[in-house]
Short mmCIF file of C-alpha atoms in Angstrom, two decimals:
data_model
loop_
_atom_site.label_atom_id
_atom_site.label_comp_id
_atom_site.label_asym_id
_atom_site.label_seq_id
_atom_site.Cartn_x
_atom_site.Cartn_y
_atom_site.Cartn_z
CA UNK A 1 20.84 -8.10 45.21
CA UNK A 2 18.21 -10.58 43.92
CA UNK A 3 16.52 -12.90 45.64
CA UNK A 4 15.61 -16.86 44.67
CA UNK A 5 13.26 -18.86 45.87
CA UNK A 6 12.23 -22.73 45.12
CA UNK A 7 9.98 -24.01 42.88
CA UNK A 8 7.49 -25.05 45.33
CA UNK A 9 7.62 -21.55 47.27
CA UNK A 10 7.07 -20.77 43.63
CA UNK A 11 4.27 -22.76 42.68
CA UNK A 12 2.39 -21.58 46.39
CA UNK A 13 3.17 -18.15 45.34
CA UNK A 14 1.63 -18.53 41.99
CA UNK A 15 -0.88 -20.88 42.98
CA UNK A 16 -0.35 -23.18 40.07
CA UNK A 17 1.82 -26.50 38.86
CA UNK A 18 5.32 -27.10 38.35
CA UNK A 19 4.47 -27.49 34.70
CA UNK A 20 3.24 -23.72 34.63
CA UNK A 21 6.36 -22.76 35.96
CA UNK A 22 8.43 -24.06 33.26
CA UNK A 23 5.73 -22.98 31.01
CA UNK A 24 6.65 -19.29 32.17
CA UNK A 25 10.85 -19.90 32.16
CA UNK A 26 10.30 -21.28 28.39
CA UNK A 27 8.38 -17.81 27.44
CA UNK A 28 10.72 -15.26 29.16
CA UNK A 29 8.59 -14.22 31.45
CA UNK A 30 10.34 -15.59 35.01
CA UNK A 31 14.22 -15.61 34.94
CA UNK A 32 15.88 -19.17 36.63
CA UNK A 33 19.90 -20.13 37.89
CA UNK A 34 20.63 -23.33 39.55
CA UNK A 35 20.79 -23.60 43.08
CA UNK A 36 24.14 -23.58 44.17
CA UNK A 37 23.40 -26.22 46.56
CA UNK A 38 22.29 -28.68 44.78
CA UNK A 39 23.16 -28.01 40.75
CA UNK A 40 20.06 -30.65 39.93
CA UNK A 41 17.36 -28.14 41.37
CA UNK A 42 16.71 -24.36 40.20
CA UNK A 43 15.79 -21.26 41.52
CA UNK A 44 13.24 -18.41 40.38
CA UNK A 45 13.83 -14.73 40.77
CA UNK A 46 11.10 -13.79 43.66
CA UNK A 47 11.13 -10.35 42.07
CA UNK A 48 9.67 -11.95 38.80
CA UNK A 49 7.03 -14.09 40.88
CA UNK A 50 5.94 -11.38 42.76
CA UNK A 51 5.22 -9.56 39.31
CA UNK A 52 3.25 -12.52 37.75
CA UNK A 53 1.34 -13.00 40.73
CA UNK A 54 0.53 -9.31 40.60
CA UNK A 55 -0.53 -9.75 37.15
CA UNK A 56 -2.99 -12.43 38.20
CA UNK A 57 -4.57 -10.54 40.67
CA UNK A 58 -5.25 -6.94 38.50
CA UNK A 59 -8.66 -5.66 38.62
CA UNK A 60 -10.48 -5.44 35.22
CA UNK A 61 -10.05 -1.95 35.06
CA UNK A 62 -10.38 -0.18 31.17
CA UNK A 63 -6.66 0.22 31.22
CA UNK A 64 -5.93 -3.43 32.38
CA UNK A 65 -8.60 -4.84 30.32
CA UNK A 66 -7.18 -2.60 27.02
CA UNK A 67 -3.23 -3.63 27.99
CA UNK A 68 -3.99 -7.26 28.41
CA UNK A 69 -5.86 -7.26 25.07
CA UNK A 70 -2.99 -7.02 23.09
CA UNK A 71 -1.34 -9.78 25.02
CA UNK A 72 -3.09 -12.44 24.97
CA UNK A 73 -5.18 -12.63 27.86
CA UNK A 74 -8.39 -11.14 26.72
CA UNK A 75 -8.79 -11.41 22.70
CA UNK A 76 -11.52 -9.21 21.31
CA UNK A 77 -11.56 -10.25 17.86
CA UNK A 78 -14.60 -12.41 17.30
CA UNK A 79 -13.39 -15.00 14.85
CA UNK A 80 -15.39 -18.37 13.37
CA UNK A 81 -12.01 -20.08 12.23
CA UNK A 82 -10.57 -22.12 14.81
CA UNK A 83 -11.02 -22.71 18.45
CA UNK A 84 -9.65 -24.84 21.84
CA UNK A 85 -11.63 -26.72 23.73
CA UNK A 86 -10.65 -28.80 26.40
CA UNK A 87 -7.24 -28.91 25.48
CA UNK A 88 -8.15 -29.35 21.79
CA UNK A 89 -7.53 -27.38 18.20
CA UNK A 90 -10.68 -27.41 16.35
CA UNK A 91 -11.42 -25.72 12.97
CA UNK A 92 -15.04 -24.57 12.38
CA UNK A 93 -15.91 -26.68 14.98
CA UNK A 94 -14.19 -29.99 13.48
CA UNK A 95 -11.02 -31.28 15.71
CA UNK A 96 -8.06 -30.76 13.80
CA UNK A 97 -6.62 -34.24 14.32
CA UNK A 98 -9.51 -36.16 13.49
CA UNK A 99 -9.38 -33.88 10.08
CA UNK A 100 -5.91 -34.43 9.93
CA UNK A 101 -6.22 -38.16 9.76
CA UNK A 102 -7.89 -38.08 6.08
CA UNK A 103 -8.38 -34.57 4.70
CA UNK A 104 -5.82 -32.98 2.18
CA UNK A 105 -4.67 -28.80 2.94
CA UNK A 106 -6.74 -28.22 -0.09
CA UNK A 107 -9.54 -29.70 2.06
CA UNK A 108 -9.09 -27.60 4.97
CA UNK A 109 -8.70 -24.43 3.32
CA UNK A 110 -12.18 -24.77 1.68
CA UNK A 111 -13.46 -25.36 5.03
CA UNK A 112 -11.91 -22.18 6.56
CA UNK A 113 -12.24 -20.08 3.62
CA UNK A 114 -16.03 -21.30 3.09
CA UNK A 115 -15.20 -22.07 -0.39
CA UNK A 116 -18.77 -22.88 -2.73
CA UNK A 117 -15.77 -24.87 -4.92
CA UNK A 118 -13.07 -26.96 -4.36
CA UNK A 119 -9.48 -25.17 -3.69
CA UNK A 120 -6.96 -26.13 -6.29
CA UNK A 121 -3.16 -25.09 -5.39
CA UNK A 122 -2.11 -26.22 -8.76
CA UNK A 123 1.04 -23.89 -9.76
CA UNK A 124 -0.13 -21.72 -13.19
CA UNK A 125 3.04 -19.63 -13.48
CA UNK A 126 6.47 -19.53 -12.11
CA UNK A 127 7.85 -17.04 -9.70
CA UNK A 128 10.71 -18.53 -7.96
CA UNK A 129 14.22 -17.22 -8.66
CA UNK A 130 17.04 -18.54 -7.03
CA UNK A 131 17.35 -21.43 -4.69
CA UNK A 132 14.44 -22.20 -3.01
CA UNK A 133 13.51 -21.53 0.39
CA UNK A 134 12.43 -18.32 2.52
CA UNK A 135 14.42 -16.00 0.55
CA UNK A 136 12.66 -16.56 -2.68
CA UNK A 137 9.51 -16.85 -1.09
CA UNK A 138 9.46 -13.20 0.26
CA UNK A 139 10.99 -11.49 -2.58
CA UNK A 140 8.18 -13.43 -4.98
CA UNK A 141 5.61 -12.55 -1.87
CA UNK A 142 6.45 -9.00 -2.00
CA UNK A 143 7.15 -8.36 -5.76
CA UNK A 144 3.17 -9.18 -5.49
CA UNK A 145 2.15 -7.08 -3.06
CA UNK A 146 3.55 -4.01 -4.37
CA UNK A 147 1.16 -4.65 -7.38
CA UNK A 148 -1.55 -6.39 -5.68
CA UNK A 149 -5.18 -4.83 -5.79
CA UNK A 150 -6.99 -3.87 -3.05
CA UNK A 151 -9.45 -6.74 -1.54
CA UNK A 152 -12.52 -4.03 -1.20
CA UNK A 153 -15.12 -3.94 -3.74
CA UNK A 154 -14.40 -7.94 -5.01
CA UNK A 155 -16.14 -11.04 -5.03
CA UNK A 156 -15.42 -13.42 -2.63
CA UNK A 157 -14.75 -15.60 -5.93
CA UNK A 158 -12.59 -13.96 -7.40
CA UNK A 159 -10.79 -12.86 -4.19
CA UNK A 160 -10.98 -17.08 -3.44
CA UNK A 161 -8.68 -17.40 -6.94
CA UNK A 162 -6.00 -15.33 -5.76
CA UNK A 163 -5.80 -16.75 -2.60
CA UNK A 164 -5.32 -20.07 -4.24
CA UNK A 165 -2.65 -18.87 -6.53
CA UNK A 166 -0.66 -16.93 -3.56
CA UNK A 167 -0.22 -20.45 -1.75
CA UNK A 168 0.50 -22.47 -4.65
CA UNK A 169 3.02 -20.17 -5.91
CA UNK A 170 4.40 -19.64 -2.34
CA UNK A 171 4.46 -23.53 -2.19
CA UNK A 172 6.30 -23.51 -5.23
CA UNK A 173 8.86 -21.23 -3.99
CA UNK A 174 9.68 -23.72 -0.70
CA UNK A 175 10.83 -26.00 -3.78
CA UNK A 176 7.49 -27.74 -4.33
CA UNK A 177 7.07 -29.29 -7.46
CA UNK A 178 5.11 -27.52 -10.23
CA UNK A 179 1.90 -30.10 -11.16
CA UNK A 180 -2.01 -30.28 -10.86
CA UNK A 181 -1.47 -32.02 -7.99
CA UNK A 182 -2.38 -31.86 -4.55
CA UNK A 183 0.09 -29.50 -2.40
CA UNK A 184 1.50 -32.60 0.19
CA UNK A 185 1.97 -34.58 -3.19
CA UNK A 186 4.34 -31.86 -4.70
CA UNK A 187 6.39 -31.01 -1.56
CA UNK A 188 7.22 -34.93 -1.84
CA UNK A 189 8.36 -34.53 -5.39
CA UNK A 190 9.61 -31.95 -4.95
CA UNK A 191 12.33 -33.04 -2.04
CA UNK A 192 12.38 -36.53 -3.95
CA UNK A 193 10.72 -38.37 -1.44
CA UNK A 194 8.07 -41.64 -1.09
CA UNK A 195 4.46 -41.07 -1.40
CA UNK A 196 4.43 -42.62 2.39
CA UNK A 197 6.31 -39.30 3.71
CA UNK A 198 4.23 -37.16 1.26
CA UNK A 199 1.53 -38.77 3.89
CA UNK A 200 3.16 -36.95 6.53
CA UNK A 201 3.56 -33.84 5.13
CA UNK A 202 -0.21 -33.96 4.39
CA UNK A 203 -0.51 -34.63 8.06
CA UNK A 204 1.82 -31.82 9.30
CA UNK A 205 0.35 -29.22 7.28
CA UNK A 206 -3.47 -29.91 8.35
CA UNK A 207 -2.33 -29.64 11.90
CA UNK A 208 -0.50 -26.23 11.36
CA UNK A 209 -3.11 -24.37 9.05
CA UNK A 210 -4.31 -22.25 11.90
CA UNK A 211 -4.29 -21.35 15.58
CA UNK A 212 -7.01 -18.89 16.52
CA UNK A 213 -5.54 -15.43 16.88
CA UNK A 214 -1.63 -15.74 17.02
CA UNK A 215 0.40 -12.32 16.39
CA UNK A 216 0.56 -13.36 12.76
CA UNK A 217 -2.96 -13.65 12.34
CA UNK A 218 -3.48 -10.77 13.82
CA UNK A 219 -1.02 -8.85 11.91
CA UNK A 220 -3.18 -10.13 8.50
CA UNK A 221 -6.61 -8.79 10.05
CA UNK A 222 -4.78 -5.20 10.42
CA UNK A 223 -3.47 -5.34 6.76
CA UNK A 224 -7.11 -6.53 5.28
CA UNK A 225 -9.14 -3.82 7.22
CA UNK A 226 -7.26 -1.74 5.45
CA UNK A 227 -7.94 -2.40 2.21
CA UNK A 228 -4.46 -3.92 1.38
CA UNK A 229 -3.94 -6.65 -1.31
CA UNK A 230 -4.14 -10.11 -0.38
CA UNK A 231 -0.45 -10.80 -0.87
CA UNK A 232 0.36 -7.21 1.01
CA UNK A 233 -2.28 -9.28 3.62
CA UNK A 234 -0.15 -12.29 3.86
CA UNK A 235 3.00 -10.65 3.32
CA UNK A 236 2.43 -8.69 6.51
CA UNK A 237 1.18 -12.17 8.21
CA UNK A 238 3.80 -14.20 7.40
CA UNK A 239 6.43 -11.79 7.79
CA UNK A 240 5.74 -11.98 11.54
CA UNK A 241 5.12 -15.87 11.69
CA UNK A 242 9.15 -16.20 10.51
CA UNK A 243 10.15 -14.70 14.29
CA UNK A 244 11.84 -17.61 15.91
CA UNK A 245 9.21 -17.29 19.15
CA UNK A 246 6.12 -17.71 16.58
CA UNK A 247 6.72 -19.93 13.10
CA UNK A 248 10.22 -19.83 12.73
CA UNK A 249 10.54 -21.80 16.65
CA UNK A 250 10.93 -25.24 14.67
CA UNK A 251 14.21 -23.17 13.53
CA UNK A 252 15.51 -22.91 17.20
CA UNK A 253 14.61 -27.18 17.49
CA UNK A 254 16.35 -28.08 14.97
CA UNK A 255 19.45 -26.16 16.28
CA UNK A 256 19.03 -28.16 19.79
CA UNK A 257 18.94 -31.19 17.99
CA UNK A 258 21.93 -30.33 15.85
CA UNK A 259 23.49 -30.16 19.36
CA UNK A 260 22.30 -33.67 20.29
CA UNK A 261 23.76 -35.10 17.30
CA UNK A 262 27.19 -33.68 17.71
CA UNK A 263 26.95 -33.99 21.85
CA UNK A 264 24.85 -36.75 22.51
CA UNK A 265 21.41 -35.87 24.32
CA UNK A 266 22.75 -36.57 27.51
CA UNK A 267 25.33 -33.78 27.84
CA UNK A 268 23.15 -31.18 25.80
CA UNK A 269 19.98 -32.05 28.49
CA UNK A 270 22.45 -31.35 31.52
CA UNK A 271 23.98 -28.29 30.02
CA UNK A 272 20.75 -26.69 29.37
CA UNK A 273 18.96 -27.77 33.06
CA UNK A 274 21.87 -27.44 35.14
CA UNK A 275 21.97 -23.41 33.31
CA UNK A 276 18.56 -23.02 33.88
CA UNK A 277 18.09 -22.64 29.78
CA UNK A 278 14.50 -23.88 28.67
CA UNK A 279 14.76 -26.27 26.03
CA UNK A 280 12.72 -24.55 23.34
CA UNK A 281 9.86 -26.95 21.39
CA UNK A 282 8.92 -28.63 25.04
CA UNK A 283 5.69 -27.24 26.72
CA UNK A 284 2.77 -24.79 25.32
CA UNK A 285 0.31 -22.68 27.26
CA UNK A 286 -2.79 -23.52 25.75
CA UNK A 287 -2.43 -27.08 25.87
CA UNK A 288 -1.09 -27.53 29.86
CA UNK A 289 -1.68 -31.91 29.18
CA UNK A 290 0.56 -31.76 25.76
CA UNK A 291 -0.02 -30.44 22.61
CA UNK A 292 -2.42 -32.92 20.49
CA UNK A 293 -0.85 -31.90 17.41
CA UNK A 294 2.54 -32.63 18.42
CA UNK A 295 1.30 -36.18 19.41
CA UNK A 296 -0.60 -37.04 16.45
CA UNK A 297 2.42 -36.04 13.89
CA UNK A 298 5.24 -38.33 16.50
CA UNK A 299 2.91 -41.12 16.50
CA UNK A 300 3.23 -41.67 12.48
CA UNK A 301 7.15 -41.82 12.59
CA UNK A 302 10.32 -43.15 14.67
CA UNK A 303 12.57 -39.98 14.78
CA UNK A 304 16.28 -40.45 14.77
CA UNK A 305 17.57 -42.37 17.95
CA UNK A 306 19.10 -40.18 19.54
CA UNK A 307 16.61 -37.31 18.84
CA UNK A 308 13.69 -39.65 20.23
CA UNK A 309 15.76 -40.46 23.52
CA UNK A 310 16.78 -37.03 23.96
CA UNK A 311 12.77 -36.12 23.36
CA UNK A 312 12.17 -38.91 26.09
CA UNK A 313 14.71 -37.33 28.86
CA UNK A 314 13.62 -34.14 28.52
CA UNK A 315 9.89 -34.97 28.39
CA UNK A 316 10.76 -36.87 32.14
CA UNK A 317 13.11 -34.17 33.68
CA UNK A 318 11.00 -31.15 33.02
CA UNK A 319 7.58 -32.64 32.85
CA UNK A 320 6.94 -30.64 29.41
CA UNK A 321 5.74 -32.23 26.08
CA UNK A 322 6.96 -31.78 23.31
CA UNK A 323 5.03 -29.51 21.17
CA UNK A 324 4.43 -29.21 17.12
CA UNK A 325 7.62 -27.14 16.53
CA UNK A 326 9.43 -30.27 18.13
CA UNK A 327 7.55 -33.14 15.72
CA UNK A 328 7.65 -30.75 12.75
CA UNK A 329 11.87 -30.68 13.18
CA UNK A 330 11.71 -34.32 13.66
CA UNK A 331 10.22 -35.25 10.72
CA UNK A 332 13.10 -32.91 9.18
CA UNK A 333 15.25 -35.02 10.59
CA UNK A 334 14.33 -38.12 9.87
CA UNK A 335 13.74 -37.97 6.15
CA UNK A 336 16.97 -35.31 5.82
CA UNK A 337 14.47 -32.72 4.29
CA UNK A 338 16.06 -29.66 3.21
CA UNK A 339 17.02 -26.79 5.60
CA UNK A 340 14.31 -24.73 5.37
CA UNK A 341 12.16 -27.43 5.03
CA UNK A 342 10.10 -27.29 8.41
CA UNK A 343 9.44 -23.26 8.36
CA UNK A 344 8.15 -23.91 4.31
CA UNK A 345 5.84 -26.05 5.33
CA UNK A 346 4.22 -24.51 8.03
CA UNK A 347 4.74 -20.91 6.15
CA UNK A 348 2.91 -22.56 3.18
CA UNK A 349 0.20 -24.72 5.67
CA UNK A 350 -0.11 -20.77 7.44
CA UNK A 351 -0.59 -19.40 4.88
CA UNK A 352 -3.85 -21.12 4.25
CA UNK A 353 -5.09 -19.23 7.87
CA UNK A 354 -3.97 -16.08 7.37
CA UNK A 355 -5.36 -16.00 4.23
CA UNK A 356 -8.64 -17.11 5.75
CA UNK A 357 -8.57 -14.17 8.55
CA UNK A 358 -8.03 -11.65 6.08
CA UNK A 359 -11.12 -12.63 4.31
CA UNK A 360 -12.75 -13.12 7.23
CA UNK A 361 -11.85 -9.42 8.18
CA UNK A 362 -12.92 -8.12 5.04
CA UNK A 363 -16.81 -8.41 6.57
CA UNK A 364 -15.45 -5.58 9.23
CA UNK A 365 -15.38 -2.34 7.94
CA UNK A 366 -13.70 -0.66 10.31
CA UNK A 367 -10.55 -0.37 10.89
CA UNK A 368 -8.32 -1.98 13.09
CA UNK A 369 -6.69 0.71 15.09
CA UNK A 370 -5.42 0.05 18.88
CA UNK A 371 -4.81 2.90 20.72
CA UNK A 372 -1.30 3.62 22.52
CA UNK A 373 -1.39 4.03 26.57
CA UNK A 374 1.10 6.89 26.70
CA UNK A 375 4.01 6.58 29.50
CA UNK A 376 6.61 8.70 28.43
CA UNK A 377 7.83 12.47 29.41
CA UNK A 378 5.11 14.61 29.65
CA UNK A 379 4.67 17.43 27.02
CA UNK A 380 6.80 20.79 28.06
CA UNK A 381 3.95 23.91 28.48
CA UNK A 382 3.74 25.80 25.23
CA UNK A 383 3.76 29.18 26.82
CA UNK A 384 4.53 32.06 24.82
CA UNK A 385 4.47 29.41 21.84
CA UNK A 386 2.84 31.12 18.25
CA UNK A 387 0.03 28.23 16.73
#
């Protein structure tokens, strides 16, 4: 049978906050149930503590080192794009809110891309069929990349036009409206709204353009030390950003919040706690005080009442912030965007990134090849075996 202990045996265990703990329930990694003696408390599988705290304590070994790598404790990949510090996003060294404030996605991604000319996401030819939204972005996405031309042996110019044309057509594909205009400008026309929420989707997608190495971004730098296209690049990239625990976790918000709306906050908050179920869109690793993004977008808007209480009580019961997936599906909300709205909008502010690691990777030429740590059956002897 398993055994449960309390949060604070927990947090002695583990030698960290409360916060931390949730941080771990929310990403899978320690497994909860409420304490049958008092349903308003929880308890943690000591099993699962005992691993994490054996985790913390592994020597830097090769093999350790090398396994951790790919998950996100170490990463090797020396990158000039974006950065944290002090509980901040910064992009080539500028904090992402402050740029956020003022500067336009065409802005940012001649920042990241070190562009010698401005970036213009003006549409130049159609591509969408169908309704718009994810679907017709990755058929249009891939119908590209099986054509696309390798990046190897181009100028960084020329290379620099077809990354402008991949996001304005992928833009245009979300249901952005085709015009020489700035990207946050056609969105807006595109979903018939105000220049003042056009405003806030300028906002949004500055503050989701990158996040230092994510799986996604990763995923890009493997296609472009290849040699792949750039649309095979960002095909590969974005392909893993629509998983619902990376790009696509807006996606699971907007769900919970369908569930406030039909339940009322109050019932969906106890359901979820008194379960043990983390409330997805509250808390974020790398920013243990609140995520800044998240904070920046709320402040510009009054979500829909019952969302904003239910954003309140959670915020109180579990000590977690809400992070960007939570303001990006409030903003959904509140101006009744379409469906697919939140994920097009950071797919199409993503986009920008990824693009900007692949060319970034393109100064590497080797390629990216992790090697596999092999735990399975041994091989059988080959005696009496013919080469």
């Amino acid at each position: 049978m398993a055994s449960w202990i309390s949060m604070a045996e927990a947090c002695r265990l583990l030698e960290v906050q409360p916060q931390t703990v949730y941080a771990y329930v929310s990403r899978g990694k320690l497994e909860v149930m409420p304490d049958p003696a008092d349903t308003r408390r929880s308890l943690y599988r000591a099993e699962d503590v005992a691993a994490l705290a054996r985790r913390k304590q592994a020597g830097r070994k090769h093999e350790t080192l090398a396994t951790n790598t790919l998950f996100g404790v170490e990463p090797s990949i020396p990158t000039s794009l974006s950065s944290f510090h002090r509980g901040r996003l910064y992009y080539r060294g500028q904090d992402a809110v402050a740029l956020a404030g003022s500067a336009s996605l065409e802005d940012v991604a001649r920042l990241l891309w070190d562009a010698q000319q401005p970036v213009d996401f003006g549409i130049r030819r159609a591509v969408r069929a169908g309704k718009p939204g994810r679907v017709a972005a990755f058929t249009a996405l891939a119908a590209l990349a099986a054509g696309g031309h390798s990046t190897r042996g181009r100028l960084t110019r020329v290379l620099h036009a077809e990354a402008q044309s991949l996001v304005g057509q992928l833009a245009d594909c979300f249901g952005a409206q085709k015009a020489e205009q700035p990207l946050h400008l056609r969105f807006a026309q595109g979903w018939n709204q105000s220049p003042q929420v056009a405003e806030l989707l300028r906002t949004a997608m500055v503050l989701l353009v990158d996040h230092e190495l994510t799986s996604s971004a990763f995923t890009t730098r493997i296609a472009a030390s290849t040699g792949a296209s750039l649309p095979a690049c960002l095909l590969a990239g974005l392909s893993t950003l629509s998983g619902p625990l990376h790009g696509d976790a807006s996606g699971r918000v907007q769900v919970l919040f369908g569930e406030v709306e039909r339940l009322g906050e109050d019932q969906v908050i106890t359901h979820y706690l008194s379960s043990g179920l983390p409330l997805a869109g509250f808390g974020h690793h790398l920013y243990p005080d609140g995520d800044p993004r998240a904070a920046a977008l709320l402040s510009l808007f009054e979500p829909p009442p019952a969302i904003a209480r239910f954003i309140g009580k959670a915020t109180e019961l579990t000590g977690l912030k809400p992070n960007i997936d939570v303001a990006l599906a409030a903003l959904v909300a509140h101006h009744q965007l379409p469906a697919d709205a939140a994920f097009g909008l950071f797919a199409t502010a993503r986009s920008v990134g990824l693009l900007a690691h692949g060319l970034e990777q393109l100064e590497v030429t080797q390629v990216i090849r992790p090697r596999g740590r092999y735990v399975g059956r041994m091989p059988e002897a080959t005696q009496g075996v013919r080469p």
